[in-house]
Amino acid sequence: MPVIEVDRVSKRFGELRAVEDVAFSVEKGEVYGLLGENGAGKTTTMRMMATILQPTSGDIRIRGFSVRREPVEVRRCIGILFGGDVGLYSRLTARENIAYFGKLYGLDDRMLAQRMESLSSMLDMKEFMDRRVGGFSRGMRQKVAIARTLVHDPDVILLDEPTTGLDVTAANMFRRMVARLQEEGKTILFSSHNMGEIERLCNRIAIMHKGRLAYAGTIEGLRNKVKMNDLDDIFMAMVEGGGLDET
Ligand SMILES: Nc1ncnc2c1ncn2[C@@H]1O[C@H](COP(=O)(O)OP(=O)(O)OP(=O)(O)O)[C@@H](O)[C@H]1O
Ligand SMILES: [Mg+2]
């Protein structure tokens, strides 16, 4: 059974069809890419996965739990990171920010200390764990946000444009982290509008275009299908042509 099953899901905001009849699935241990230009519906799809938004129709199942009927179970097994402003408490230290979320997830002190140790070493943030987040650079904030996403050791990790605004070093750190989480058997869905980024990490991708699914499958399959090699060219051709017909 796939770990993430997007089952013909749609989301409307009034007249606007933000997500329309989208279906794809992600297997355990996979790093799966969700691609699309601005406004394609990526964040809306991930918000439905995270039970922040209710689908208008269709469903999404995470480890078999329905976002409609079993949101509590879904929330327990996912960690989600949204790009942009990550909403940390600037008067608290990195450690306190992460601990706050750990407590919300019901971790006890011993477990919390253990997770804190492992996350701060994985993300190379030991030097600033006890400094206030208020003065942090963007990359430092992003690390805190990632640690907060992973504090309860979720099996399914949703990353919405996690590398936007990161420098080369931080982006490399991020890639290593994704590889390591994959080795641990985590299932990762990560969105981007950068083909190159996706290609480095994923074998399979879904491409959304104006709310609809334009492609779901391997990168290799996409190349064969459109007979173009450069992914950026493929992407541009799809966007200009209004997407691929069939998948
Ligand atoms: N809460 C909302 N109310 C009304 N419209 C919304 C809402 N959230 C998203 N939309 C609309 O849904 C569409 C899809 O937006 P979404 O944020 O999912 O796109 P995206 O693929 O994440 O884009 P980006 O790459 O810019 O982050 C857009 O037209 C957007 O304006
Ligand atoms: Mg978005």
PDB file of C-alpha atoms and ligand atoms in Angstrom:
ATOM      1  CA  MET A   1       0.000   0.000   0.000  1.00  0.00           C
ATOM      2  CA  PRO A   2       1.394   3.450  -0.863  1.00  0.00           C
ATOM      3  CA  VAL A   3       2.230   5.703   2.087  1.00  0.00           C
ATOM      4  CA  ILE A   4       0.623   8.726   0.433  1.00  0.00           C
ATOM      5  CA  GLU A   5      -2.418   8.210  -1.800  1.00  0.00           C
ATOM      6  CA  VAL A   6      -3.886  11.269  -3.446  1.00  0.00           C
ATOM      7  CA  ASP A   7      -7.261  10.016  -4.644  1.00  0.00           C
ATOM      8  CA  ARG A   8      -8.849  12.316  -7.232  1.00  0.00           C
ATOM      9  CA  VAL A   9      -8.745  15.263  -4.933  1.00  0.00           C
ATOM     10  CA  SER A  10     -10.169  18.701  -5.718  1.00  0.00           C
ATOM     11  CA  LYS A  11     -10.202  21.986  -3.864  1.00  0.00           C
ATOM     12  CA  ARG A  12     -12.255  24.999  -4.827  1.00  0.00           C
ATOM     13  CA  PHE A  13     -12.122  28.439  -3.324  1.00  0.00           C
ATOM     14  CA  GLY A  14     -15.456  29.863  -4.460  1.00  0.00           C
ATOM     15  CA  GLU A  15     -15.293  29.711  -8.244  1.00  0.00           C
ATOM     16  CA  LEU A  16     -11.562  29.127  -8.325  1.00  0.00           C
ATOM     17  CA  ARG A  17     -10.465  25.554  -8.972  1.00  0.00           C
ATOM     18  CA  ALA A  18      -7.173  25.551  -7.108  1.00  0.00           C
ATOM     19  CA  VAL A  19      -6.807  21.749  -7.348  1.00  0.00           C
ATOM     20  CA  GLU A  20      -8.853  19.707  -9.796  1.00  0.00           C
ATOM     21  CA  ASP A  21      -9.083  15.905  -9.809  1.00  0.00           C
ATOM     22  CA  VAL A  22      -5.461  15.257  -8.891  1.00  0.00           C
ATOM     23  CA  ALA A  23      -4.249  11.697  -8.239  1.00  0.00           C
ATOM     24  CA  PHE A  24      -0.819  10.240  -7.553  1.00  0.00           C
ATOM     25  CA  SER A  25       0.779   8.060  -4.911  1.00  0.00           C
ATOM     26  CA  VAL A  26       4.064   7.852  -3.060  1.00  0.00           C
ATOM     27  CA  GLU A  27       5.651   4.614  -1.840  1.00  0.00           C
ATOM     28  CA  LYS A  28       7.443   4.054   1.460  1.00  0.00           C
ATOM     29  CA  GLY A  29      11.017   5.345   1.428  1.00  0.00           C
ATOM     30  CA  GLU A  30      10.499   7.387  -1.689  1.00  0.00           C
ATOM     31  CA  VAL A  31      11.534  11.024  -2.204  1.00  0.00           C
ATOM     32  CA  TYR A  32       8.820  12.259  -4.517  1.00  0.00           C
ATOM     33  CA  GLY A  33       8.796  15.633  -6.266  1.00  0.00           C
ATOM     34  CA  LEU A  34       5.788  17.887  -6.715  1.00  0.00           C
ATOM     35  CA  LEU A  35       6.480  20.383  -9.447  1.00  0.00           C
ATOM     36  CA  GLY A  36       4.608  23.353 -10.806  1.00  0.00           C
ATOM     37  CA  GLU A  37       4.849  27.051 -11.464  1.00  0.00           C
ATOM     38  CA  ASN A  38       3.423  29.692  -9.123  1.00  0.00           C
ATOM     39  CA  GLY A  39      -0.250  29.120  -8.417  1.00  0.00           C
ATOM     40  CA  ALA A  40      -0.238  25.537  -9.776  1.00  0.00           C
ATOM     41  CA  GLY A  41      -1.826  24.174  -6.582  1.00  0.00           C
ATOM     42  CA  LYS A  42       1.183  22.600  -4.842  1.00  0.00           C
ATOM     43  CA  THR A  43       0.742  24.286  -1.464  1.00  0.00           C
ATOM     44  CA  THR A  44      -3.017  23.711  -1.542  1.00  0.00           C
ATOM     45  CA  THR A  45      -2.426  20.001  -2.173  1.00  0.00           C
ATOM     46  CA  MET A  46       0.063  19.787   0.682  1.00  0.00           C
ATOM     47  CA  ARG A  47      -2.263  21.670   3.008  1.00  0.00           C
ATOM     48  CA  MET A  48      -4.941  19.101   2.314  1.00  0.00           C
ATOM     49  CA  MET A  49      -2.431  16.341   3.094  1.00  0.00           C
ATOM     50  CA  ALA A  50      -1.645  18.061   6.367  1.00  0.00           C
ATOM     51  CA  THR A  51      -5.375  18.338   7.217  1.00  0.00           C
ATOM     52  CA  ILE A  52      -5.161  22.140   7.288  1.00  0.00           C
ATOM     53  CA  LEU A  53      -7.681  22.325   4.418  1.00  0.00           C
ATOM     54  CA  GLN A  54     -10.583  19.966   3.673  1.00  0.00           C
ATOM     55  CA  PRO A  55     -10.839  18.660   0.111  1.00  0.00           C
ATOM     56  CA  THR A  56     -13.933  19.799  -1.802  1.00  0.00           C
ATOM     57  CA  SER A  57     -14.088  16.309  -3.272  1.00  0.00           C
ATOM     58  CA  GLY A  58     -11.924  13.203  -3.349  1.00  0.00           C
ATOM     59  CA  ASP A  59      -9.646  12.165  -0.515  1.00  0.00           C
ATOM     60  CA  ILE A  60      -6.022  11.779   0.512  1.00  0.00           C
ATOM     61  CA  ARG A  61      -4.841   8.839   2.595  1.00  0.00           C
ATOM     62  CA  ILE A  62      -1.627   8.905   4.589  1.00  0.00           C
ATOM     63  CA  ARG A  63      -0.534   5.430   5.720  1.00  0.00           C
ATOM     64  CA  GLY A  64      -4.108   4.434   5.051  1.00  0.00           C
ATOM     65  CA  PHE A  65      -5.630   7.189   7.208  1.00  0.00           C
ATOM     66  CA  SER A  66      -8.114   9.457   5.493  1.00  0.00           C
ATOM     67  CA  VAL A  67      -7.552  13.209   5.845  1.00  0.00           C
ATOM     68  CA  ARG A  68     -11.315  13.551   5.912  1.00  0.00           C
ATOM     69  CA  ARG A  69     -12.182  10.926   8.512  1.00  0.00           C
ATOM     70  CA  GLU A  70      -8.973  10.420  10.501  1.00  0.00           C
ATOM     71  CA  PRO A  71      -7.217  13.798  10.673  1.00  0.00           C
ATOM     72  CA  VAL A  72      -5.773  13.148  14.134  1.00  0.00           C
ATOM     73  CA  GLU A  73      -4.016   9.957  13.011  1.00  0.00           C
ATOM     74  CA  VAL A  74      -2.802  11.705   9.883  1.00  0.00           C
ATOM     75  CA  ARG A  75      -1.303  14.584  11.864  1.00  0.00           C
ATOM     76  CA  ARG A  76       0.538  12.196  14.134  1.00  0.00           C
ATOM     77  CA  CYS A  77       2.452  10.558  11.314  1.00  0.00           C
ATOM     78  CA  ILE A  78       3.339  13.631   9.270  1.00  0.00           C
ATOM     79  CA  GLY A  79       5.783  16.487   9.643  1.00  0.00           C
ATOM     80  CA  ILE A  80       5.264  19.520   7.457  1.00  0.00           C
ATOM     81  CA  LEU A  81       7.456  22.446   6.532  1.00  0.00           C
ATOM     82  CA  PHE A  82       6.056  25.373   4.615  1.00  0.00           C
ATOM     83  CA  GLY A  83       8.333  27.727   2.740  1.00  0.00           C
ATOM     84  CA  GLY A  84       8.384  31.473   3.203  1.00  0.00           C
ATOM     85  CA  ASP A  85       7.859  32.906   6.647  1.00  0.00           C
ATOM     86  CA  VAL A  86       8.229  29.933   8.953  1.00  0.00           C
ATOM     87  CA  GLY A  87       6.643  31.581  11.998  1.00  0.00           C
ATOM     88  CA  LEU A  88       9.146  31.055  14.799  1.00  0.00           C
ATOM     89  CA  TYR A  89       8.995  32.783  18.160  1.00  0.00           C
ATOM     90  CA  SER A  90      11.767  35.357  17.941  1.00  0.00           C
ATOM     91  CA  ARG A  91      12.103  35.864  21.698  1.00  0.00           C
ATOM     92  CA  LEU A  92      12.690  32.184  22.298  1.00  0.00           C
ATOM     93  CA  THR A  93      15.916  30.303  21.582  1.00  0.00           C
ATOM     94  CA  ALA A  94      16.174  27.666  18.870  1.00  0.00           C
ATOM     95  CA  ARG A  95      15.992  24.967  21.531  1.00  0.00           C
ATOM     96  CA  GLU A  96      12.897  26.506  23.115  1.00  0.00           C
ATOM     97  CA  ASN A  97      11.150  26.832  19.752  1.00  0.00           C
ATOM     98  CA  ILE A  98      11.754  23.174  18.965  1.00  0.00           C
ATOM     99  CA  ALA A  99      10.820  22.053  22.486  1.00  0.00           C
ATOM    100  CA  TYR A 100       7.558  23.949  22.302  1.00  0.00           C
ATOM    101  CA  PHE A 101       6.491  21.858  19.324  1.00  0.00           C
ATOM    102  CA  GLY A 102       7.810  18.665  20.850  1.00  0.00           C
ATOM    103  CA  LYS A 103       5.568  19.264  23.868  1.00  0.00           C
ATOM    104  CA  LEU A 104       2.583  19.871  21.606  1.00  0.00           C
ATOM    105  CA  TYR A 105       3.225  16.426  20.165  1.00  0.00           C
ATOM    106  CA  GLY A 106       3.359  14.988  23.665  1.00  0.00           C
ATOM    107  CA  LEU A 107       7.060  14.115  23.857  1.00  0.00           C
ATOM    108  CA  ASP A 108       8.386  13.692  27.395  1.00  0.00           C
ATOM    109  CA  ASP A 109      11.556  15.433  28.605  1.00  0.00           C
ATOM    110  CA  ARG A 110      13.835  12.495  28.029  1.00  0.00           C
ATOM    111  CA  MET A 111      12.585  11.879  24.510  1.00  0.00           C
ATOM    112  CA  LEU A 112      12.743  15.594  23.776  1.00  0.00           C
ATOM    113  CA  ALA A 113      16.366  15.830  24.925  1.00  0.00           C
ATOM    114  CA  GLN A 114      17.247  12.874  22.740  1.00  0.00           C
ATOM    115  CA  ARG A 115      15.545  14.310  19.657  1.00  0.00           C
ATOM    116  CA  MET A 116      17.130  17.710  20.265  1.00  0.00           C
ATOM    117  CA  GLU A 117      20.582  16.160  20.395  1.00  0.00           C
ATOM    118  CA  SER A 118      20.119  14.178  17.209  1.00  0.00           C
ATOM    119  CA  LEU A 119      18.509  17.024  15.265  1.00  0.00           C
ATOM    120  CA  SER A 120      21.060  19.635  16.264  1.00  0.00           C
ATOM    121  CA  SER A 121      23.866  17.418  15.117  1.00  0.00           C
ATOM    122  CA  MET A 122      22.155  16.344  11.908  1.00  0.00           C
ATOM    123  CA  LEU A 123      21.391  19.951  10.978  1.00  0.00           C
ATOM    124  CA  ASP A 124      24.694  21.307  12.281  1.00  0.00           C
ATOM    125  CA  MET A 125      23.078  23.823  14.581  1.00  0.00           C
ATOM    126  CA  LYS A 126      24.778  23.145  17.899  1.00  0.00           C
ATOM    127  CA  GLU A 127      26.418  26.569  17.984  1.00  0.00           C
ATOM    128  CA  PHE A 128      23.155  28.434  17.980  1.00  0.00           C
ATOM    129  CA  MET A 129      20.753  26.133  19.801  1.00  0.00           C
ATOM    130  CA  ASP A 130      20.704  28.423  22.824  1.00  0.00           C
ATOM    131  CA  ARG A 131      20.571  31.747  21.050  1.00  0.00           C
ATOM    132  CA  ARG A 132      17.393  33.698  20.462  1.00  0.00           C
ATOM    133  CA  VAL A 133      15.885  33.187  17.040  1.00  0.00           C
ATOM    134  CA  GLY A 134      15.249  36.948  16.674  1.00  0.00           C
ATOM    135  CA  GLY A 135      18.726  37.626  15.317  1.00  0.00           C
ATOM    136  CA  PHE A 136      19.007  34.566  13.074  1.00  0.00           C
ATOM    137  CA  SER A 137      19.785  34.586   9.358  1.00  0.00           C
ATOM    138  CA  ARG A 138      17.324  33.060   6.951  1.00  0.00           C
ATOM    139  CA  GLY A 139      19.269  29.807   6.682  1.00  0.00           C
ATOM    140  CA  MET A 140      19.499  29.484  10.470  1.00  0.00           C
ATOM    141  CA  ARG A 141      15.771  30.036  10.784  1.00  0.00           C
ATOM    142  CA  GLN A 142      15.149  27.436   8.137  1.00  0.00           C
ATOM    143  CA  LYS A 143      17.180  24.908  10.122  1.00  0.00           C
ATOM    144  CA  VAL A 144      15.133  25.597  13.236  1.00  0.00           C
ATOM    145  CA  ALA A 145      11.957  25.205  11.203  1.00  0.00           C
ATOM    146  CA  ILE A 146      13.188  21.881   9.800  1.00  0.00           C
ATOM    147  CA  ALA A 147      14.086  20.641  13.285  1.00  0.00           C
ATOM    148  CA  ARG A 148      10.628  21.617  14.467  1.00  0.00           C
ATOM    149  CA  THR A 149       9.085  19.682  11.553  1.00  0.00           C
ATOM    150  CA  LEU A 150      11.016  16.558  12.538  1.00  0.00           C
ATOM    151  CA  VAL A 151      10.822  16.776  16.323  1.00  0.00           C
ATOM    152  CA  HIS A 152       8.223  13.995  16.726  1.00  0.00           C
ATOM    153  CA  ASP A 153      10.141  11.737  14.298  1.00  0.00           C
ATOM    154  CA  PRO A 154       7.371  11.556  11.674  1.00  0.00           C
ATOM    155  CA  ASP A 155       7.347   8.789   9.026  1.00  0.00           C
ATOM    156  CA  VAL A 156       5.972  11.058   6.332  1.00  0.00           C
ATOM    157  CA  ILE A 157       7.634  14.395   5.673  1.00  0.00           C
ATOM    158  CA  LEU A 158       6.059  17.129   3.552  1.00  0.00           C
ATOM    159  CA  LEU A 159       8.410  19.893   2.466  1.00  0.00           C
ATOM    160  CA  ASP A 160       6.876  22.830   0.620  1.00  0.00           C
ATOM    161  CA  GLU A 161       9.608  24.693  -1.274  1.00  0.00           C
ATOM    162  CA  PRO A 162      12.133  24.079   1.487  1.00  0.00           C
ATOM    163  CA  THR A 163      15.192  25.407  -0.333  1.00  0.00           C
ATOM    164  CA  THR A 164      13.823  28.732  -1.515  1.00  0.00           C
ATOM    165  CA  GLY A 165      16.141  31.429  -0.211  1.00  0.00           C
ATOM    166  CA  LEU A 166      18.862  29.076   0.978  1.00  0.00           C
ATOM    167  CA  ASP A 167      22.464  29.596  -0.113  1.00  0.00           C
ATOM    168  CA  VAL A 168      24.566  26.861  -1.722  1.00  0.00           C
ATOM    169  CA  THR A 169      25.918  25.562   1.587  1.00  0.00           C
ATOM    170  CA  ALA A 170      22.515  25.421   3.211  1.00  0.00           C
ATOM    171  CA  ALA A 171      20.977  23.829   0.121  1.00  0.00           C
ATOM    172  CA  ASN A 172      23.693  21.158   0.193  1.00  0.00           C
ATOM    173  CA  MET A 173      23.052  20.546   3.863  1.00  0.00           C
ATOM    174  CA  PHE A 174      19.397  20.185   3.004  1.00  0.00           C
ATOM    175  CA  ARG A 175      20.089  17.587   0.304  1.00  0.00           C
ATOM    176  CA  ARG A 176      22.257  15.553   2.652  1.00  0.00           C
ATOM    177  CA  MET A 177      19.509  15.666   5.223  1.00  0.00           C
ATOM    178  CA  VAL A 178      16.918  14.417   2.732  1.00  0.00           C
ATOM    179  CA  ALA A 179      19.249  11.565   1.725  1.00  0.00           C
ATOM    180  CA  ARG A 180      19.737  10.644   5.346  1.00  0.00           C
ATOM    181  CA  LEU A 181      16.032  10.704   6.114  1.00  0.00           C
ATOM    182  CA  GLN A 182      15.465   8.476   3.117  1.00  0.00           C
ATOM    183  CA  GLU A 183      18.050   6.019   4.462  1.00  0.00           C
ATOM    184  CA  GLU A 184      16.074   5.953   7.692  1.00  0.00           C
ATOM    185  CA  GLY A 185      13.067   4.806   5.668  1.00  0.00           C
ATOM    186  CA  LYS A 186      11.123   8.058   5.734  1.00  0.00           C
ATOM    187  CA  THR A 187       8.748   8.947   2.938  1.00  0.00           C
ATOM    188  CA  ILE A 188       9.265  12.448   1.623  1.00  0.00           C
ATOM    189  CA  LEU A 189       7.175  14.647  -0.644  1.00  0.00           C
ATOM    190  CA  PHE A 190       8.801  17.843  -1.633  1.00  0.00           C
ATOM    191  CA  SER A 191       7.605  20.674  -3.816  1.00  0.00           C
ATOM    192  CA  SER A 192       9.579  23.038  -5.961  1.00  0.00           C
ATOM    193  CA  HIS A 193       9.406  24.998  -9.169  1.00  0.00           C
ATOM    194  CA  ASN A 194      13.045  24.183  -9.797  1.00  0.00           C
ATOM    195  CA  MET A 195      13.488  21.146 -12.027  1.00  0.00           C
ATOM    196  CA  GLY A 196      17.200  20.832 -11.295  1.00  0.00           C
ATOM    197  CA  GLU A 197      16.577  20.625  -7.587  1.00  0.00           C
ATOM    198  CA  ILE A 198      13.912  17.959  -8.010  1.00  0.00           C
ATOM    199  CA  GLU A 199      16.068  15.932 -10.361  1.00  0.00           C
ATOM    200  CA  ARG A 200      18.887  15.679  -7.858  1.00  0.00           C
ATOM    201  CA  LEU A 201      16.659  14.109  -5.248  1.00  0.00           C
ATOM    202  CA  CYS A 202      13.745  12.349  -6.887  1.00  0.00           C
ATOM    203  CA  ASN A 203      13.074   9.547  -9.339  1.00  0.00           C
ATOM    204  CA  ARG A 204       9.364  10.103  -9.572  1.00  0.00           C
ATOM    205  CA  ILE A 205       7.515  13.367  -9.861  1.00  0.00           C
ATOM    206  CA  ALA A 206       4.067  14.838 -10.266  1.00  0.00           C
ATOM    207  CA  ILE A 207       3.740  18.010 -12.294  1.00  0.00           C
ATOM    208  CA  MET A 208       0.790  20.279 -11.616  1.00  0.00           C
ATOM    209  CA  HIS A 209      -0.387  22.946 -13.985  1.00  0.00           C
ATOM    210  CA  LYS A 210      -3.231  25.335 -13.176  1.00  0.00           C
ATOM    211  CA  GLY A 211      -4.591  22.956 -10.568  1.00  0.00           C
ATOM    212  CA  ARG A 212      -4.501  19.867 -12.752  1.00  0.00           C
ATOM    213  CA  LEU A 213      -2.106  16.996 -12.902  1.00  0.00           C
ATOM    214  CA  ALA A 214      -0.025  17.324 -16.075  1.00  0.00           C
ATOM    215  CA  TYR A 215       2.219  14.331 -15.435  1.00  0.00           C
ATOM    216  CA  ALA A 216       2.896  11.683 -12.817  1.00  0.00           C
ATOM    217  CA  GLY A 217       5.681   9.171 -13.222  1.00  0.00           C
ATOM    218  CA  THR A 218       9.441   8.867 -13.516  1.00  0.00           C
ATOM    219  CA  ILE A 219      11.656  11.673 -14.785  1.00  0.00           C
ATOM    220  CA  GLU A 220      13.032   9.172 -17.287  1.00  0.00           C
ATOM    221  CA  GLY A 221       9.521   8.439 -18.545  1.00  0.00           C
ATOM    222  CA  LEU A 222       8.839  12.144 -18.967  1.00  0.00           C
ATOM    223  CA  ARG A 223      11.983  12.571 -21.040  1.00  0.00           C
ATOM    224  CA  ASN A 224      11.051   9.677 -23.317  1.00  0.00           C
ATOM    225  CA  LYS A 225       7.540  10.920 -23.671  1.00  0.00           C
ATOM    226  CA  VAL A 226       8.294  14.425 -24.800  1.00  0.00           C
ATOM    227  CA  LYS A 227      11.569  13.570 -26.540  1.00  0.00           C
ATOM    228  CA  MET A 228      13.416  16.376 -24.880  1.00  0.00           C
ATOM    229  CA  ASN A 229      16.356  15.949 -22.620  1.00  0.00           C
ATOM    230  CA  ASP A 230      16.570  19.161 -20.696  1.00  0.00           C
ATOM    231  CA  LEU A 231      14.002  19.242 -17.942  1.00  0.00           C
ATOM    232  CA  ASP A 232      13.710  23.003 -18.006  1.00  0.00           C
ATOM    233  CA  ASP A 233      12.828  22.802 -21.715  1.00  0.00           C
ATOM    234  CA  ILE A 234      10.234  20.123 -20.964  1.00  0.00           C
ATOM    235  CA  PHE A 235       8.743  22.228 -18.244  1.00  0.00           C
ATOM    236  CA  MET A 236       8.565  25.336 -20.442  1.00  0.00           C
ATOM    237  CA  ALA A 237       7.032  23.365 -23.317  1.00  0.00           C
ATOM    238  CA  MET A 238       4.387  22.011 -20.977  1.00  0.00           C
ATOM    239  CA  VAL A 239       3.547  25.338 -19.483  1.00  0.00           C
ATOM    240  CA  GLU A 240       3.306  27.038 -22.871  1.00  0.00           C
ATOM    241  CA  GLY A 241       1.310  24.197 -24.384  1.00  0.00           C
ATOM    242  CA  GLY A 242      -1.050  24.036 -21.399  1.00  0.00           C
ATOM    243  CA  GLY A 243       0.305  20.760 -20.085  1.00  0.00           C
ATOM    244  CA  LEU A 244       0.642  17.204 -21.372  1.00  0.00           C
ATOM    245  CA  ASP A 245      -2.520  15.476 -22.539  1.00  0.00           C
ATOM    246  CA  GLU A 246      -2.313  12.090 -20.917  1.00  0.00           C
ATOM    247  CA  THR A 247      -0.118  10.541 -18.298  1.00  0.00           C
TER     248      THR A 247
HETATM  249  N1  LIG B   1      -7.059  30.318   1.003  1.00  0.00           N
HETATM  250  C1  LIG B   1      -7.221  30.604  -0.298  1.00  0.00           C
HETATM  251  N2  LIG B   1      -8.274  31.344  -0.725  1.00  0.00           N
HETATM  252  C2  LIG B   1      -8.464  31.600  -2.042  1.00  0.00           C
HETATM  253  N3  LIG B   1      -7.637  31.188  -3.009  1.00  0.00           N
HETATM  254  C3  LIG B   1      -6.574  30.466  -2.652  1.00  0.00           C
HETATM  255  C4  LIG B   1      -6.298  30.133  -1.284  1.00  0.00           C
HETATM  256  N4  LIG B   1      -5.163  29.402  -1.235  1.00  0.00           N
HETATM  257  C5  LIG B   1      -4.738  29.286  -2.515  1.00  0.00           C
HETATM  258  N5  LIG B   1      -5.582  29.918  -3.363  1.00  0.00           N
HETATM  259  C6  LIG B   1      -5.448  29.967  -4.836  1.00  0.00           C
HETATM  260  O1  LIG B   1      -5.273  28.639  -5.297  1.00  0.00           O
HETATM  261  C7  LIG B   1      -4.371  28.595  -6.390  1.00  0.00           C
HETATM  262  C8  LIG B   1      -3.246  27.623  -6.067  1.00  0.00           C
HETATM  263  O2  LIG B   1      -2.427  28.196  -5.053  1.00  0.00           O
HETATM  264  P1  LIG B   1      -1.224  27.394  -4.362  1.00  0.00           P
HETATM  265  O3  LIG B   1      -0.731  28.246  -3.257  1.00  0.00           O
HETATM  266  O4  LIG B   1      -1.670  26.040  -4.044  1.00  0.00           O
HETATM  267  O5  LIG B   1      -0.149  27.341  -5.537  1.00  0.00           O
HETATM  268  P2  LIG B   1       1.384  26.892  -5.489  1.00  0.00           P
HETATM  269  O6  LIG B   1       1.548  25.869  -6.551  1.00  0.00           O
HETATM  270  O7  LIG B   1       1.756  26.524  -4.116  1.00  0.00           O
HETATM  271  O8  LIG B   1       2.126  28.227  -5.946  1.00  0.00           O
HETATM  272  P3  LIG B   1       3.546  28.863  -5.462  1.00  0.00           P
HETATM  273  O9  LIG B   1       4.602  28.212  -6.303  1.00  0.00           O
HETATM  274  O10 LIG B   1       3.384  30.313  -5.828  1.00  0.00           O
HETATM  275  O11 LIG B   1       3.707  28.626  -4.008  1.00  0.00           O
HETATM  276  C9  LIG B   1      -3.922  30.036  -6.619  1.00  0.00           C
HETATM  277  O12 LIG B   1      -4.701  30.580  -7.650  1.00  0.00           O
HETATM  278  C10 LIG B   1      -4.217  30.698  -5.308  1.00  0.00           C
HETATM  279  O13 LIG B   1      -4.480  32.066  -5.468  1.00  0.00           O
HETATM  280 MG    MG B   2       3.182  27.241  -2.789  1.00  0.00          MG
END
